[in-house]
mmCIF file of C-alpha atoms in Angstrom:
data_model
loop_
_atom_site.group_PDB
_atom_site.id
_atom_site.type_symbol
_atom_site.label_atom_id
_atom_site.label_comp_id
_atom_site.label_asym_id
_atom_site.label_seq_id
_atom_site.Cartn_x
_atom_site.Cartn_y
_atom_site.Cartn_z
ATOM 1 C CA MET E 1 -5.327 -17.717 -5.374
ATOM 2 C CA ASN E 2 -6.586 -14.290 -6.434
ATOM 3 C CA ALA E 3 -6.393 -11.384 -4.210
ATOM 4 C CA LEU E 4 -10.265 -11.189 -3.562
ATOM 5 C CA VAL E 5 -10.609 -14.837 -2.290
ATOM 6 C CA ALA E 6 -7.510 -14.380 -0.370
ATOM 7 C CA THR E 7 -8.883 -11.335 1.241
ATOM 8 C CA ASN E 8 -12.264 -12.816 1.794
ATOM 9 C CA ARG E 9 -10.730 -15.752 3.427
ATOM 10 C CA ASN E 10 -8.536 -13.767 5.774
ATOM 11 C CA PHE E 11 -11.735 -11.526 6.534
ATOM 12 C CA LYS E 12 -13.895 -14.591 7.324
ATOM 13 C CA LEU E 13 -11.253 -16.092 9.554
ATOM 14 C CA ALA E 14 -10.942 -12.910 11.486
ATOM 15 C CA ALA E 15 -14.893 -12.674 11.810
ATOM 16 C CA ARG E 16 -15.003 -15.939 13.210
ATOM 17 C CA LEU E 17 -12.083 -15.344 15.720
ATOM 18 C CA LEU E 18 -14.069 -12.292 16.824
ATOM 19 C CA GLY E 19 -17.483 -13.998 16.918
ATOM 20 C CA LEU E 20 -19.107 -11.386 14.672
ATOM 21 C CA ASP E 21 -22.848 -12.126 13.967
ATOM 22 C CA SER E 22 -23.417 -13.266 10.242
ATOM 23 C CA LYS E 23 -25.558 -10.314 9.101
ATOM 24 C CA LEU E 24 -22.959 -7.962 10.488
ATOM 25 C CA GLU E 25 -20.319 -9.934 8.972
ATOM 26 C CA LYS E 26 -22.105 -10.022 5.548
ATOM 27 C CA SER E 27 -22.681 -6.142 5.635
ATOM 28 C CA LEU E 28 -19.007 -5.499 6.275
ATOM 29 C CA LEU E 29 -18.058 -7.168 3.131
ATOM 30 C CA ILE E 30 -20.494 -5.369 0.709
ATOM 31 C CA PRO E 31 -19.069 -2.247 -0.899
ATOM 32 C CA PHE E 32 -20.565 1.023 -0.073
ATOM 33 C CA ARG E 33 -20.769 2.044 -3.634
ATOM 34 C CA GLU E 34 -19.295 0.997 -6.952
ATOM 35 C CA ILE E 35 -18.772 3.670 -9.650
ATOM 36 C CA LYS E 36 -18.275 3.065 -13.503
ATOM 37 C CA VAL E 37 -17.908 6.002 -16.007
ATOM 38 C CA GLU E 38 -17.096 6.152 -19.501
ATOM 39 C CA CYS E 39 -14.282 8.689 -20.379
ATOM 40 C CA THR E 40 -14.069 9.902 -24.023
ATOM 41 C CA ILE E 41 -11.307 12.138 -24.938
ATOM 42 C CA PRO E 42 -9.863 13.703 -28.065
ATOM 43 C CA LYS E 43 -6.385 12.010 -28.728
ATOM 44 C CA ASP E 44 -3.690 14.471 -30.119
ATOM 45 C CA ASP E 45 -4.212 13.343 -33.741
ATOM 46 C CA GLY E 46 -7.781 14.384 -33.426
ATOM 47 C CA SER E 47 -9.390 10.914 -33.121
ATOM 48 C CA LEU E 48 -11.626 9.909 -30.165
ATOM 49 C CA ALA E 49 -10.519 7.361 -27.609
ATOM 50 C CA THR E 50 -12.952 5.961 -25.061
ATOM 51 C CA PHE E 51 -11.736 4.338 -21.687
ATOM 52 C CA VAL E 52 -13.707 3.093 -18.521
ATOM 53 C CA GLY E 53 -13.107 4.693 -15.316
ATOM 54 C CA PHE E 54 -14.220 3.254 -12.097
ATOM 55 C CA ARG E 55 -13.995 3.846 -8.067
ATOM 56 C CA ILE E 56 -14.933 1.049 -5.712
ATOM 57 C CA GLN E 57 -15.948 2.800 -2.333
ATOM 58 C CA HIS E 58 -15.809 -0.170 0.217
ATOM 59 C CA ASP E 59 -16.722 1.140 3.787
ATOM 60 C CA ASN E 60 -17.054 4.772 5.357
ATOM 61 C CA ALA E 61 -18.134 3.598 9.067
ATOM 62 C CA ARG E 62 -14.895 5.173 10.424
ATOM 63 C CA GLY E 63 -14.351 8.002 8.104
ATOM 64 C CA PRO E 64 -13.809 9.219 4.546
ATOM 65 C CA MET E 65 -12.816 6.529 2.072
ATOM 66 C CA LYS E 66 -9.108 6.515 1.052
ATOM 67 C CA GLY E 67 -7.372 4.580 -1.648
ATOM 68 C CA GLY E 68 -5.206 4.844 -4.846
ATOM 69 C CA ILE E 69 -6.206 5.529 -8.423
ATOM 70 C CA ARG E 70 -4.205 3.080 -11.056
ATOM 71 C CA TYR E 71 -4.007 3.412 -14.786
ATOM 72 C CA HIS E 72 -3.362 0.030 -16.181
ATOM 73 C CA PRO E 73 -4.607 -1.776 -19.063
ATOM 74 C CA GLU E 74 -5.944 -4.972 -17.291
ATOM 75 C CA VAL E 75 -7.821 -3.525 -14.680
ATOM 76 C CA ASP E 76 -9.643 -6.462 -12.923
ATOM 77 C CA PRO E 77 -12.621 -5.622 -10.906
ATOM 78 C CA ASP E 78 -12.153 -8.491 -8.497
ATOM 79 C CA GLU E 79 -8.714 -7.368 -7.668
ATOM 80 C CA VAL E 80 -9.973 -3.699 -7.296
ATOM 81 C CA ASN E 81 -12.670 -4.934 -4.883
ATOM 82 C CA ALA E 82 -10.074 -6.738 -2.737
ATOM 83 C CA LEU E 83 -7.818 -3.782 -2.690
ATOM 84 C CA ALA E 84 -10.389 -1.351 -1.662
ATOM 85 C CA GLN E 85 -11.597 -3.847 1.063
ATOM 86 C CA LEU E 86 -7.810 -4.074 2.231
ATOM 87 C CA MET E 87 -7.840 -0.558 2.541
ATOM 88 C CA THR E 88 -10.673 -0.474 5.001
ATOM 89 C CA TRP E 89 -8.777 -3.139 7.397
ATOM 90 C CA LYS E 90 -5.288 -1.369 6.500
ATOM 91 C CA THR E 91 -6.475 2.136 7.665
ATOM 92 C CA ALA E 92 -8.383 0.605 10.772
ATOM 93 C CA VAL E 93 -5.068 -1.444 11.795
ATOM 94 C CA ALA E 94 -3.117 1.892 11.455
ATOM 95 C CA ASN E 95 -5.929 3.613 13.783
ATOM 96 C CA ILE E 96 -6.290 6.522 11.271
ATOM 97 C CA PRO E 97 -10.115 7.687 10.694
ATOM 98 C CA TYR E 98 -10.497 6.473 6.979
ATOM 99 C CA GLY E 99 -12.402 3.520 5.414
ATOM 100 C CA GLY E 100 -11.281 2.006 2.113
ATOM 101 C CA ALA E 101 -11.537 2.597 -1.523
ATOM 102 C CA LYS E 102 -9.816 2.029 -4.749
ATOM 103 C CA GLY E 103 -10.242 2.822 -8.399
ATOM 104 C CA GLY E 104 -8.470 3.688 -11.702
ATOM 105 C CA ILE E 105 -8.882 3.715 -15.548
ATOM 106 C CA GLY E 106 -8.432 0.902 -17.820
ATOM 107 C CA CYS E 107 -5.726 2.474 -20.170
ATOM 108 C CA ASN E 108 -1.937 1.901 -20.880
ATOM 109 C CA PRO E 109 -0.080 5.239 -19.618
ATOM 110 C CA ALA E 110 2.697 4.335 -21.697
ATOM 111 C CA GLU E 111 0.823 4.722 -24.856
ATOM 112 C CA LEU E 112 -0.597 8.127 -24.114
ATOM 113 C CA THR E 113 1.060 11.372 -24.179
ATOM 114 C CA LYS E 114 1.115 13.708 -21.133
ATOM 115 C CA SER E 115 -1.789 15.944 -22.652
ATOM 116 C CA GLU E 116 -3.870 12.878 -23.272
ATOM 117 C CA LEU E 117 -3.296 11.662 -19.905
ATOM 118 C CA GLU E 118 -4.149 15.308 -18.414
ATOM 119 C CA ARG E 119 -7.397 15.394 -20.560
ATOM 120 C CA LEU E 120 -8.257 11.677 -19.433
ATOM 121 C CA THR E 121 -7.595 12.644 -15.924
ATOM 122 C CA ARG E 122 -9.588 15.686 -15.983
ATOM 123 C CA VAL E 123 -12.734 13.867 -17.686
ATOM 124 C CA PHE E 124 -12.565 11.133 -14.919
ATOM 125 C CA THR E 125 -12.545 13.842 -12.369
ATOM 126 C CA GLN E 126 -15.581 15.660 -14.011
ATOM 127 C CA LYS E 127 -17.561 12.296 -14.003
ATOM 128 C CA ILE E 128 -16.772 11.567 -10.229
ATOM 129 C CA HIS E 129 -16.263 14.981 -8.576
ATOM 130 C CA ASP E 130 -19.711 14.797 -6.698
ATOM 131 C CA LEU E 131 -18.538 11.139 -5.411
ATOM 132 C CA ILE E 132 -15.403 12.059 -3.969
ATOM 133 C CA GLY E 133 -14.378 14.810 -1.455
ATOM 134 C CA ILE E 134 -12.531 15.967 1.634
ATOM 135 C CA HIS E 135 -14.973 14.318 3.930
ATOM 136 C CA ALA E 136 -16.301 11.609 1.553
ATOM 137 C CA ASP E 137 -13.455 9.844 -0.378
ATOM 138 C CA VAL E 138 -9.712 10.887 -0.758
ATOM 139 C CA PRO E 139 -7.968 9.562 -3.850
ATOM 140 C CA ALA E 140 -4.055 8.831 -3.830
ATOM 141 C CA PRO E 141 -1.654 7.762 -6.645
ATOM 142 C CA ASP E 142 -1.085 4.113 -7.318
ATOM 143 C CA MET E 143 0.301 2.149 -10.403
ATOM 144 C CA GLY E 144 0.960 4.182 -13.431
ATOM 145 C CA THR E 145 -0.108 7.471 -11.351
ATOM 146 C CA GLY E 146 1.896 9.812 -9.480
ATOM 147 C CA PRO E 147 1.813 13.711 -8.056
ATOM 148 C CA GLN E 148 1.221 15.198 -11.454
ATOM 149 C CA THR E 149 -1.994 13.110 -11.883
ATOM 150 C CA MET E 150 -3.139 14.274 -8.379
ATOM 151 C CA ALA E 151 -2.340 17.938 -9.193
ATOM 152 C CA TRP E 152 -4.787 17.609 -12.245
ATOM 153 C CA ILE E 153 -7.468 16.043 -10.118
ATOM 154 C CA LEU E 154 -7.227 18.695 -7.488
ATOM 155 C CA ASP E 155 -7.292 21.320 -10.213
ATOM 156 C CA GLU E 156 -10.522 19.994 -11.943
ATOM 157 C CA TYR E 157 -12.127 19.244 -8.588
ATOM 158 C CA SER E 158 -11.534 22.714 -7.320
ATOM 159 C CA LYS E 159 -13.325 24.142 -10.412
ATOM 160 C CA PHE E 160 -16.342 22.739 -9.091
ATOM 161 C CA HIS E 161 -15.689 23.105 -5.347
ATOM 162 C CA GLY E 162 -13.356 25.738 -4.532
ATOM 163 C CA HIS E 163 -9.856 25.372 -3.778
ATOM 164 C CA SER E 164 -9.648 21.857 -1.919
ATOM 165 C CA PRO E 165 -6.034 20.539 -1.392
ATOM 166 C CA ALA E 166 -7.178 17.943 0.998
ATOM 167 C CA VAL E 167 -9.257 16.135 -1.785
ATOM 168 C CA VAL E 168 -6.229 14.087 -2.760
ATOM 169 C CA THR E 169 -2.803 13.131 -1.265
ATOM 170 C CA GLY E 170 0.496 12.248 -2.717
ATOM 171 C CA LYS E 171 0.495 15.840 -4.241
ATOM 172 C CA PRO E 172 3.583 17.571 -5.456
ATOM 173 C CA ILE E 173 4.901 19.555 -2.305
ATOM 174 C CA ASP E 174 4.120 22.897 -4.257
ATOM 175 C CA LEU E 175 0.585 22.174 -4.029
ATOM 176 C CA GLY E 176 0.153 21.176 -0.529
ATOM 177 C CA GLY E 177 1.860 17.692 -0.550
ATOM 178 C CA SER E 178 3.629 16.621 2.604
ATOM 179 C CA LEU E 179 7.363 16.381 3.016
ATOM 180 C CA GLY E 180 8.238 12.701 3.788
ATOM 181 C CA ARG E 181 5.548 11.382 1.710
ATOM 182 C CA ASP E 182 7.739 9.841 -0.881
ATOM 183 C CA ALA E 183 9.651 7.865 1.448
ATOM 184 C CA ALA E 184 6.774 7.019 3.777
ATOM 185 C CA THR E 185 5.914 3.427 2.698
ATOM 186 C CA GLY E 186 9.656 2.415 2.917
ATOM 187 C CA ARG E 187 10.144 4.313 6.011
ATOM 188 C CA GLY E 188 7.171 2.459 7.488
ATOM 189 C CA VAL E 189 8.668 -1.027 6.463
ATOM 190 C CA LEU E 190 11.980 0.082 8.325
ATOM 191 C CA PHE E 191 9.752 0.957 11.424
ATOM 192 C CA ALA E 192 7.689 -2.278 11.223
ATOM 193 C CA THR E 193 10.750 -4.388 10.773
ATOM 194 C CA GLU E 194 12.510 -2.494 13.776
ATOM 195 C CA ALA E 195 9.391 -3.319 15.892
ATOM 196 C CA LEU E 196 9.345 -6.983 14.971
ATOM 197 C CA LEU E 197 13.090 -7.420 15.590
ATOM 198 C CA ASN E 198 12.838 -5.626 18.793
ATOM 199 C CA GLU E 199 10.199 -8.199 19.931
ATOM 200 C CA HIS E 200 12.812 -11.002 19.276
ATOM 201 C CA GLY E 201 15.633 -9.297 20.970
ATOM 202 C CA LYS E 202 17.257 -8.249 17.658
ATOM 203 C CA SER E 203 18.194 -4.996 15.808
ATOM 204 C CA ILE E 204 18.594 -4.238 12.194
ATOM 205 C CA SER E 205 22.253 -3.778 12.267
ATOM 206 C CA GLY E 206 24.147 -6.785 10.856
ATOM 207 C CA GLN E 207 20.991 -8.491 9.514
ATOM 208 C CA LYS E 208 21.102 -9.919 5.984
ATOM 209 C CA VAL E 209 18.198 -8.597 3.843
ATOM 210 C CA ILE E 210 16.851 -9.434 0.375
ATOM 211 C CA ILE E 211 14.528 -6.959 -1.347
ATOM 212 C CA GLN E 212 12.509 -8.145 -4.084
ATOM 213 C CA GLY E 213 11.319 -5.032 -6.117
ATOM 214 C CA PHE E 214 13.238 -1.914 -6.431
ATOM 215 C CA GLY E 215 10.685 0.615 -7.058
ATOM 216 C CA ASN E 216 9.627 3.587 -4.784
ATOM 217 C CA VAL E 217 8.969 1.193 -1.883
ATOM 218 C CA GLY E 218 11.874 -1.206 -2.399
ATOM 219 C CA SER E 219 14.509 1.503 -2.950
ATOM 220 C CA TRP E 220 13.613 3.613 -0.020
ATOM 221 C CA ALA E 221 13.667 0.600 2.237
ATOM 222 C CA ALA E 222 16.896 -0.504 0.918
ATOM 223 C CA GLN E 223 18.411 2.915 1.537
ATOM 224 C CA LEU E 224 16.916 3.298 5.088
ATOM 225 C CA ILE E 225 17.818 -0.319 6.303
ATOM 226 C CA HIS E 226 21.491 0.264 4.645
ATOM 227 C CA GLU E 227 21.702 3.567 6.768
ATOM 228 C CA LYS E 228 20.837 1.515 9.870
ATOM 229 C CA GLY E 229 23.479 -1.000 9.364
ATOM 230 C CA GLY E 230 21.520 -3.835 7.579
ATOM 231 C CA LYS E 231 23.485 -5.953 5.175
ATOM 232 C CA ILE E 232 21.385 -5.977 1.762
ATOM 233 C CA VAL E 233 22.655 -9.249 0.185
ATOM 234 C CA ALA E 234 20.372 -9.106 -2.767
ATOM 235 C CA ILE E 235 17.972 -7.121 -4.950
ATOM 236 C CA SER E 236 15.785 -7.589 -8.009
ATOM 237 C CA ASP E 237 13.715 -5.501 -10.175
ATOM 238 C CA ILE E 238 12.012 -5.911 -13.731
ATOM 239 C CA THR E 239 15.366 -5.684 -15.375
ATOM 240 C CA GLY E 240 17.124 -8.505 -13.379
ATOM 241 C CA ALA E 241 18.649 -9.341 -9.978
ATOM 242 C CA ILE E 242 22.030 -9.067 -8.256
ATOM 243 C CA LYS E 243 23.718 -10.289 -5.028
ATOM 244 C CA ASN E 244 26.456 -9.649 -3.015
ATOM 245 C CA SER E 245 26.933 -11.764 0.212
ATOM 246 C CA ASN E 246 29.364 -9.104 1.613
ATOM 247 C CA GLY E 247 26.519 -6.462 1.146
ATOM 248 C CA ILE E 248 25.390 -4.270 -1.678
ATOM 249 C CA ASP E 249 26.585 -0.564 -1.801
ATOM 250 C CA ILE E 250 23.174 0.911 -1.954
ATOM 251 C CA PRO E 251 23.963 4.628 -2.767
ATOM 252 C CA ASP E 252 26.035 3.147 -5.501
ATOM 253 C CA LEU E 253 23.242 1.074 -6.677
ATOM 254 C CA LEU E 254 20.842 4.056 -6.565
ATOM 255 C CA LYS E 255 23.160 5.926 -8.846
ATOM 256 C CA HIS E 256 23.392 3.091 -11.237
ATOM 257 C CA VAL E 257 19.745 2.731 -11.341
ATOM 258 C CA LYS E 258 19.040 6.169 -12.012
ATOM 259 C CA GLU E 259 21.394 6.316 -14.967
ATOM 260 C CA ASN E 260 20.401 2.695 -16.345
ATOM 261 C CA LYS E 261 16.821 2.445 -15.449
ATOM 262 C CA GLY E 262 17.201 -0.851 -13.465
ATOM 263 C CA VAL E 263 19.623 -2.882 -11.360
ATOM 264 C CA LYS E 264 20.717 -4.976 -14.364
ATOM 265 C CA GLY E 265 24.439 -4.689 -15.229
ATOM 266 C CA PHE E 266 25.428 -3.125 -11.759
ATOM 267 C CA HIS E 267 29.026 -4.059 -11.065
ATOM 268 C CA GLY E 268 28.785 -4.249 -7.369
ATOM 269 C CA GLY E 269 27.333 -7.715 -7.327
ATOM 270 C CA ASP E 270 26.988 -11.010 -9.358
ATOM 271 C CA SER E 271 24.062 -11.216 -11.548
ATOM 272 C CA ILE E 272 21.437 -14.025 -10.753
ATOM 273 C CA HIS E 273 18.168 -15.163 -11.956
ATOM 274 C CA PRO E 274 15.445 -13.033 -10.750
ATOM 275 C CA GLU E 275 13.139 -16.000 -9.815
ATOM 276 C CA SER E 276 15.945 -17.429 -7.518
ATOM 277 C CA ILE E 277 16.055 -14.574 -5.345
ATOM 278 C CA LEU E 278 13.527 -15.509 -2.749
ATOM 279 C CA ALA E 279 15.552 -18.724 -2.089
ATOM 280 C CA GLU E 280 18.889 -16.929 -1.498
ATOM 281 C CA ASP E 281 20.354 -17.178 2.037
ATOM 282 C CA CYS E 282 19.147 -14.199 4.178
ATOM 283 C CA ASP E 283 17.703 -13.360 7.802
ATOM 284 C CA ILE E 284 14.865 -10.882 6.343
ATOM 285 C CA LEU E 285 13.082 -11.111 2.875
ATOM 286 C CA ILE E 286 10.971 -8.114 1.794
ATOM 287 C CA PRO E 287 8.903 -8.802 -1.092
ATOM 288 C CA ALA E 288 8.293 -5.162 -2.344
ATOM 289 C CA ALA E 289 6.811 -5.868 -5.836
ATOM 290 C CA LEU E 290 3.852 -7.631 -7.016
ATOM 291 C CA GLY E 291 1.162 -9.868 -5.251
ATOM 292 C CA GLY E 292 1.501 -13.766 -5.067
ATOM 293 C CA VAL E 293 5.128 -14.012 -5.457
ATOM 294 C CA ILE E 294 5.518 -16.387 -2.618
ATOM 295 C CA ASN E 295 3.381 -19.367 -3.391
ATOM 296 C CA ARG E 296 3.253 -23.259 -2.854
ATOM 297 C CA GLY E 297 5.843 -23.862 -5.520
ATOM 298 C CA ASN E 298 8.639 -21.942 -3.909
ATOM 299 C CA ALA E 299 7.692 -21.512 -0.110
ATOM 300 C CA ASN E 300 9.758 -24.447 0.878
ATOM 301 C CA GLU E 301 12.874 -23.047 -0.556
ATOM 302 C CA ILE E 302 12.825 -19.949 1.333
ATOM 303 C CA LYS E 303 15.637 -19.442 3.871
ATOM 304 C CA ALA E 304 14.703 -16.324 5.514
ATOM 305 C CA LYS E 305 13.698 -16.043 9.259
ATOM 306 C CA PHE E 306 11.494 -13.015 8.878
ATOM 307 C CA ILE E 307 9.298 -11.961 6.040
ATOM 308 C CA ILE E 308 8.161 -8.357 5.864
ATOM 309 C CA GLU E 309 5.376 -7.758 3.452
ATOM 310 C CA ALA E 310 6.035 -4.440 1.640
ATOM 311 C CA ALA E 311 3.852 -5.259 -1.455
ATOM 312 C CA ASN E 312 0.225 -5.978 -1.144
ATOM 313 C CA HIS E 313 -0.560 -9.654 -0.752
ATOM 314 C CA PRO E 314 2.739 -11.207 -1.894
ATOM 315 C CA THR E 315 2.138 -14.261 0.100
ATOM 316 C CA ASP E 316 -0.532 -17.013 -0.930
ATOM 317 C CA PRO E 317 -2.622 -18.629 1.808
ATOM 318 C CA GLU E 318 -1.019 -21.990 1.012
ATOM 319 C CA ALA E 319 2.636 -20.381 1.417
ATOM 320 C CA ASP E 320 1.635 -18.845 4.574
ATOM 321 C CA GLU E 321 0.761 -22.473 6.188
ATOM 322 C CA ILE E 322 4.013 -23.882 4.755
ATOM 323 C CA LEU E 323 6.025 -21.034 6.119
ATOM 324 C CA SER E 324 4.435 -20.942 9.568
ATOM 325 C CA LYS E 325 5.197 -24.708 9.895
ATOM 326 C CA LYS E 326 8.752 -23.791 9.119
ATOM 327 C CA GLY E 327 8.619 -21.172 11.973
ATOM 328 C CA VAL E 328 9.181 -18.149 9.646
ATOM 329 C CA VAL E 329 7.453 -15.156 11.121
ATOM 330 C CA ILE E 330 5.413 -12.995 8.513
ATOM 331 C CA LEU E 331 4.684 -9.453 9.187
ATOM 332 C CA PRO E 332 1.401 -8.931 7.241
ATOM 333 C CA ASP E 333 0.970 -6.273 4.443
ATOM 334 C CA ILE E 334 -1.995 -4.582 6.137
ATOM 335 C CA TYR E 335 0.316 -3.572 8.856
ATOM 336 C CA ALA E 336 3.603 -3.543 7.286
ATOM 337 C CA ASN E 337 2.999 -1.304 4.220
ATOM 338 C CA SER E 338 0.707 0.965 5.950
ATOM 339 C CA GLY E 339 3.495 3.783 6.300
ATOM 340 C CA GLY E 340 2.109 5.295 2.958
ATOM 341 C CA VAL E 341 -1.341 5.751 3.798
ATOM 342 C CA THR E 342 -0.453 6.935 7.322
ATOM 343 C CA VAL E 343 1.576 9.817 5.816
ATOM 344 C CA SER E 344 -1.116 10.593 3.395
ATOM 345 C CA TYR E 345 -3.409 11.070 6.541
ATOM 346 C CA PHE E 346 -0.611 13.411 7.770
ATOM 347 C CA GLU E 347 -0.985 15.245 4.280
ATOM 348 C CA TRP E 348 -4.665 15.363 4.662
ATOM 349 C CA VAL E 349 -4.487 16.697 8.128
ATOM 350 C CA GLN E 350 -1.955 19.395 7.290
ATOM 351 C CA ASN E 351 -4.290 20.569 4.325
ATOM 352 C CA ILE E 352 -7.324 20.878 6.490
ATOM 353 C CA GLN E 353 -5.280 22.874 9.204
ATOM 354 C CA GLY E 354 -3.676 24.897 6.485
ATOM 355 C CA PHE E 355 -0.492 24.499 8.391
ATOM 356 C CA MET E 356 2.457 22.312 7.148
ATOM 357 C CA TRP E 357 4.681 20.344 9.216
ATOM 358 C CA ASP E 358 8.690 19.944 8.633
ATOM 359 C CA GLU E 359 9.873 16.463 7.682
ATOM 360 C CA GLU E 360 11.180 15.656 11.214
ATOM 361 C CA LYS E 361 7.666 15.934 12.686
ATOM 362 C CA VAL E 362 6.104 13.828 9.860
ATOM 363 C CA ASN E 363 8.707 10.937 10.405
ATOM 364 C CA ASN E 364 8.396 11.065 14.129
ATOM 365 C CA GLU E 365 4.705 10.897 13.856
ATOM 366 C CA LEU E 366 5.106 8.021 11.438
ATOM 367 C CA ARG E 367 7.313 6.150 14.046
ATOM 368 C CA THR E 368 4.786 6.607 16.658
ATOM 369 C CA TYR E 369 1.836 5.280 14.725
ATOM 370 C CA MET E 370 3.881 2.215 13.218
ATOM 371 C CA THR E 371 5.211 1.314 16.765
ATOM 372 C CA LYS E 372 1.701 1.643 18.445
ATOM 373 C CA GLY E 373 0.245 -0.368 15.352
ATOM 374 C CA PHE E 374 2.647 -3.313 16.157
ATOM 375 C CA LYS E 375 1.787 -3.168 19.782
ATOM 376 C CA ASP E 376 -1.986 -3.357 19.041
ATOM 377 C CA VAL E 377 -1.647 -6.350 16.542
ATOM 378 C CA LYS E 378 0.655 -8.122 19.269
ATOM 379 C CA GLU E 379 -2.193 -7.580 21.876
ATOM 380 C CA MET E 380 -4.821 -9.341 19.240
ATOM 381 C CA CYS E 381 -2.414 -12.129 18.743
ATOM 382 C CA GLN E 382 -2.333 -12.961 22.529
ATOM 383 C CA THR E 383 -6.077 -12.359 22.954
ATOM 384 C CA HIS E 384 -7.089 -14.660 20.183
ATOM 385 C CA ASN E 385 -4.012 -17.047 20.131
ATOM 386 C CA CYS E 386 -3.168 -16.376 16.372
ATOM 387 C CA ASP E 387 -0.208 -15.516 14.081
ATOM 388 C CA LEU E 388 0.550 -11.809 13.116
ATOM 389 C CA ARG E 389 -1.660 -11.835 10.073
ATOM 390 C CA MET E 390 -4.750 -12.920 11.942
ATOM 391 C CA GLY E 391 -3.904 -10.376 14.621
ATOM 392 C CA ALA E 392 -3.775 -7.575 12.231
ATOM 393 C CA PHE E 393 -7.168 -8.683 10.500
ATOM 394 C CA THR E 394 -8.921 -9.220 13.844
ATOM 395 C CA LEU E 395 -7.658 -5.786 15.053
ATOM 396 C CA GLY E 396 -8.763 -4.008 11.764
ATOM 397 C CA VAL E 397 -12.178 -5.888 11.353
ATOM 398 C CA ASN E 398 -13.073 -5.564 15.001
ATOM 399 C CA ARG E 399 -12.452 -1.480 14.708
ATOM 400 C CA VAL E 400 -14.584 -1.376 11.766
ATOM 401 C CA ALA E 401 -17.419 -3.459 13.084
ATOM 402 C CA ARG E 402 -17.511 -1.497 16.438
ATOM 403 C CA ALA E 403 -17.679 1.733 14.526
ATOM 404 C CA THR E 404 -20.564 0.086 12.247
ATOM 405 C CA VAL E 405 -22.503 -0.967 15.340
ATOM 406 C CA LEU E 406 -22.067 2.423 17.068
ATOM 407 C CA ARG E 407 -23.510 4.167 14.020
ATOM 408 C CA GLY E 408 -26.575 1.878 14.277
ATOM 409 C CA TRP E 409 -25.654 0.490 10.819
ATOM 410 C CA GLU E 410 -25.778 -3.264 11.598
ATOM 411 C CA ALA E 411 -28.656 -5.168 9.876
#
């Protein structure tokens, strides 16, 4: 099931539980604005190349829109729409004053030189600079983009509007980026997992954990869970998968990954087929890679008691049903991976104040937000007698609906 269908389905279920008026329900789904621009740049060899850039701004009832910019050859408009909508609910669940957006450029960053990427980013910014802004829409990095991309957007935007560090988040530290931003999503996953286990009278120490995906989120989650005494028994990335039932030595693995660009060939564990990792024996499964990895085909084989969704929509709705019948507790993505956007909010706040925080303050504030977020989701579960996913969706949708009505926007 594609992302848009799944997101719309969850939204409609939440709207029904909340008893939303059908006109309001319809207006909450329609994006505020969809932007599509042509970006033509000279390549290094002098030839011209044209790319399509876009930005979907979903909702701004609760504040400026917020969401990533991805550079990827197959940018599917449906998926981007779903991700923009997901950001609206995610920021509302985290209780930060933002709405949702998402965007990107249809290109393959691996086939472009650094100077071509810079020209492309600057042309894209020129085309959308009057539609984004500190109090309108604040982009961030996503697949195929990073702090350098944000630095180019900031510089180009500032040519039109004066120095504006708060126009993007995920910037390099030297240009007003926040300490702790790099680890934020992974650290949020740790805090979310602790909150959930605490509810079940457990702690991370001694839990057997599997992490699928070893990019930024997966590797930070692994490191932080390992430091807390969690036993990471299997890890996979695009190069392969490894397992060690006595626990993988994470600092050692991080060194290996840095030198070999992947987990493949790591000597501190046995090599296994990447697809079988989800069915390995563990207490906690953390999908931290792509969407749709847990589906009807493999849901029955999952042995984990808890699934923490560090990736966006890793679990298909069909798998959701199978797993809940088995008694598996799923902590949904719109809460579990909101650490990144929460620290992006802290970065924006620091830029607006012109006063930067130390890393300890960033991490403590994140813990406060994640812990409170879990409590709020649990309250919605009790009110509406539903699972954690619906608890999170009803919480997010309700906050956006209330803001919409208070502003007098409902049809």
